[in-house]
Amino acid sequence: MMRACVESADAFSFKSDAIAGDKSISHRSAMFAVLAQGESRIENFLRAEDTLNTLKIVGQLGADIHDDGSVITITSNGIKESSEILDCGNSGTGMRLFCGLLSSAQGHFILTGDEYLKRRPMKRVTQPLRNIGAKLDGRADGDLAPLSIRGASLQAFNYESKIASAQVKSAMILAALRSDGVCTYYEPELSRDHTERMLKGMGAHIETQGLITKVWPLEKALKPLNIRVPADPSSAFFFAVAAAITPNASAVLEGVTLNVTRIEAFKVLERMGANITYDITDERYEPIGTITVKSAPLKAVVVEENISWLIDELPALSIAMACASGQSIIKNAEELRVKESDRIKTVVDNLNLCGITTEEYPDGYAVNGGTLRKACVNSYGDHRIAMSFLIAGLRCGMEVEDIECINTSFPNFFELLGQCTKVIR
Ligand code: S3P
């Protein structure tokens, strides 16, 4: 098991146009190319374990993939049955979206994942898909991978989801595209909308009105995708927190998607007192630009709304909360319990090891701002826990065990962290 140590840092000026490509958009780029007629072109695809697993599966499903090291092109003649087991690795997005995509494909498919993914709930997609005729199964009555899918004809649906989940919404939209009529999906809170934006850009008939998404079945193949994947705001956010908690530090984060469903954590950091500006520099499927963060004394905050817009950033935001004056509270975030780790438990336990007092709730926690102390913490195999506590180390030094998981989303994290402080691995 690999570990890393970071030293505490003084003021730094961090600037990067090399923050890892967006994970959500990279997964979707590879998968949606399968629905297009002609060659899709993807620049800045995230070359991390999760998304490379998705790309590999797309190849196993018969697509022709060419990678010149910078641009990836994908051409597909429809989904082909694979003789291999399709391994999504650590990725819930990969597994859940493939359920939607493969439910209507001709053939039989097996999806599996690593020890962590095999513990995560899949019924949130397998159940609504079964309700419209999909033939999906797995352990625990279809809740746990490995999952088996036999493609079937799907019926049009009106589905009201109880959770605000872009993965469930995307799986259902993919199913809707190949169902037998117009489908309506309702979510309780708007979740990230890359699927709708990208598929509409490719010619799909999708209409969104508030929390309702209407999808028409495809009459013909989609137009190929031509995309430059923007930098991932969830990855960029680690450096936003780094700058916010280090006196006299700044971070200039370039080429990041500024999609409102993705930058809520930056807005919360602003509410805590950090100085943040957003400059739009480009627009392709979504607004893209530069986020600049300057440190300032932080104050406590309550986070209880728009949770799905910042769910992935809550571990890093908790580090900012630990450095703020007063008690911060996170509520309505029970989804944290079923991420790559139980992030309520892993954040709270690790903060306690660093001398920060907390209170744990079923759907969140409170963090009492104080003085972070150097500790040896474990990532529990969760990339965002590993990176959050390495960033906490900028205040006090830190040792983090089990850091291999960082490769699932942000392979050049350590290289960039080296711009802020000394890192020993
Ligand atoms: C994702 C959606 C979110 C997020 C995950 C990526 C996506 O999960 O936490 O990291 O790409 O659709 P849920 O949709 O399950 O909330």
JSON list of C-alpha atoms and ligand atoms in Angstrom, two decimals, residues 23-24 28 93 96-97 124 164-168 170 192 311-312 335 339-340 384, ligand 1:
[
{"chain": "A", "resi": 23, "resn": "LYS", "atom": "CA", "xyz": [-14.56, 12.66, -15.30]},
{"chain": "A", "resi": 24, "resn": "SER", "atom": "CA", "xyz": [-18.33, 12.85, -15.90]},
{"chain": "A", "resi": 28, "resn": "ARG", "atom": "CA", "xyz": [-20.14, 10.22, -21.40]},
{"chain": "A", "resi": 93, "resn": "THR", "atom": "CA", "xyz": [-20.87, 6.29, -13.19]},
{"chain": "A", "resi": 96, "resn": "ARG", "atom": "CA", "xyz": [-24.84, 2.75, -13.90]},
{"chain": "A", "resi": 97, "resn": "LEU", "atom": "CA", "xyz": [-24.70, 4.45, -17.31]},
{"chain": "A", "resi": 124, "resn": "ARG", "atom": "CA", "xyz": [-31.46, 2.69, -8.14]},
{"chain": "A", "resi": 164, "resn": "ALA", "atom": "CA", "xyz": [-31.32, 13.61, -7.31]},
{"chain": "A", "resi": 165, "resn": "SER", "atom": "CA", "xyz": [-28.81, 11.48, -9.18]},
{"chain": "A", "resi": 166, "resn": "ALA", "atom": "CA", "xyz": [-27.26, 12.29, -12.54]},
{"chain": "A", "resi": 167, "resn": "GLN", "atom": "CA", "xyz": [-26.23, 8.67, -12.86]},
{"chain": "A", "resi": 168, "resn": "VAL", "atom": "CA", "xyz": [-29.82, 7.43, -12.54]},
{"chain": "A", "resi": 170, "resn": "SER", "atom": "CA", "xyz": [-28.48, 9.46, -17.42]},
{"chain": "A", "resi": 192, "resn": "ARG", "atom": "CA", "xyz": [-25.63, 17.61, -13.20]},
{"chain": "A", "resi": 311, "resn": "ILE", "atom": "CA", "xyz": [-21.73, 16.18, -3.35]},
{"chain": "A", "resi": 312, "resn": "ASP", "atom": "CA", "xyz": [-18.30, 15.21, -4.72]},
{"chain": "A", "resi": 335, "resn": "GLU", "atom": "CA", "xyz": [-25.89, 10.12, -0.51]},
{"chain": "A", "resi": 339, "resn": "LYS", "atom": "CA", "xyz": [-20.00, 7.01, -2.55]},
{"chain": "A", "resi": 340, "resn": "GLU", "atom": "CA", "xyz": [-16.57, 5.40, -3.12]},
{"chain": "A", "resi": 384, "resn": "ARG", "atom": "CA", "xyz": [-11.43, 12.18, -2.80]},
{"chain": "B", "resi": 1, "resn": "S3P", "atom": "C1", "xyz": [-21.80, 11.58, -11.50]},
{"chain": "B", "resi": 1, "resn": "S3P", "atom": "C2", "xyz": [-22.88, 11.83, -10.72]},
{"chain": "B", "resi": 1, "resn": "S3P", "atom": "C3", "xyz": [-22.82, 11.92, -9.26]},
{"chain": "B", "resi": 1, "resn": "S3P", "atom": "C4", "xyz": [-21.40, 12.09, -8.78]},
{"chain": "B", "resi": 1, "resn": "S3P", "atom": "C5", "xyz": [-20.45, 11.16, -9.46]},
{"chain": "B", "resi": 1, "resn": "S3P", "atom": "C6", "xyz": [-20.45, 11.41, -10.95]},
{"chain": "B", "resi": 1, "resn": "S3P", "atom": "C7", "xyz": [-22.00, 11.49, -12.95]},
{"chain": "B", "resi": 1, "resn": "S3P", "atom": "O1", "xyz": [-23.35, 10.75, -8.68]},
{"chain": "B", "resi": 1, "resn": "S3P", "atom": "O2", "xyz": [-21.33, 11.92, -7.38]},
{"chain": "B", "resi": 1, "resn": "S3P", "atom": "O3", "xyz": [-19.12, 11.34, -8.99]},
{"chain": "B", "resi": 1, "resn": "S3P", "atom": "O4", "xyz": [-21.02, 11.55, -13.71]},
{"chain": "B", "resi": 1, "resn": "S3P", "atom": "O5", "xyz": [-23.15, 11.34, -13.37]},
{"chain": "B", "resi": 1, "resn": "S3P", "atom": "P1", "xyz": [-24.93, 10.53, -8.51]},
{"chain": "B", "resi": 1, "resn": "S3P", "atom": "O6", "xyz": [-25.53, 10.76, -9.82]},
{"chain": "B", "resi": 1, "resn": "S3P", "atom": "O7", "xyz": [-25.09, 9.12, -8.08]},
{"chain": "B", "resi": 1, "resn": "S3P", "atom": "O8", "xyz": [-25.36, 11.49, -7.48]}
]
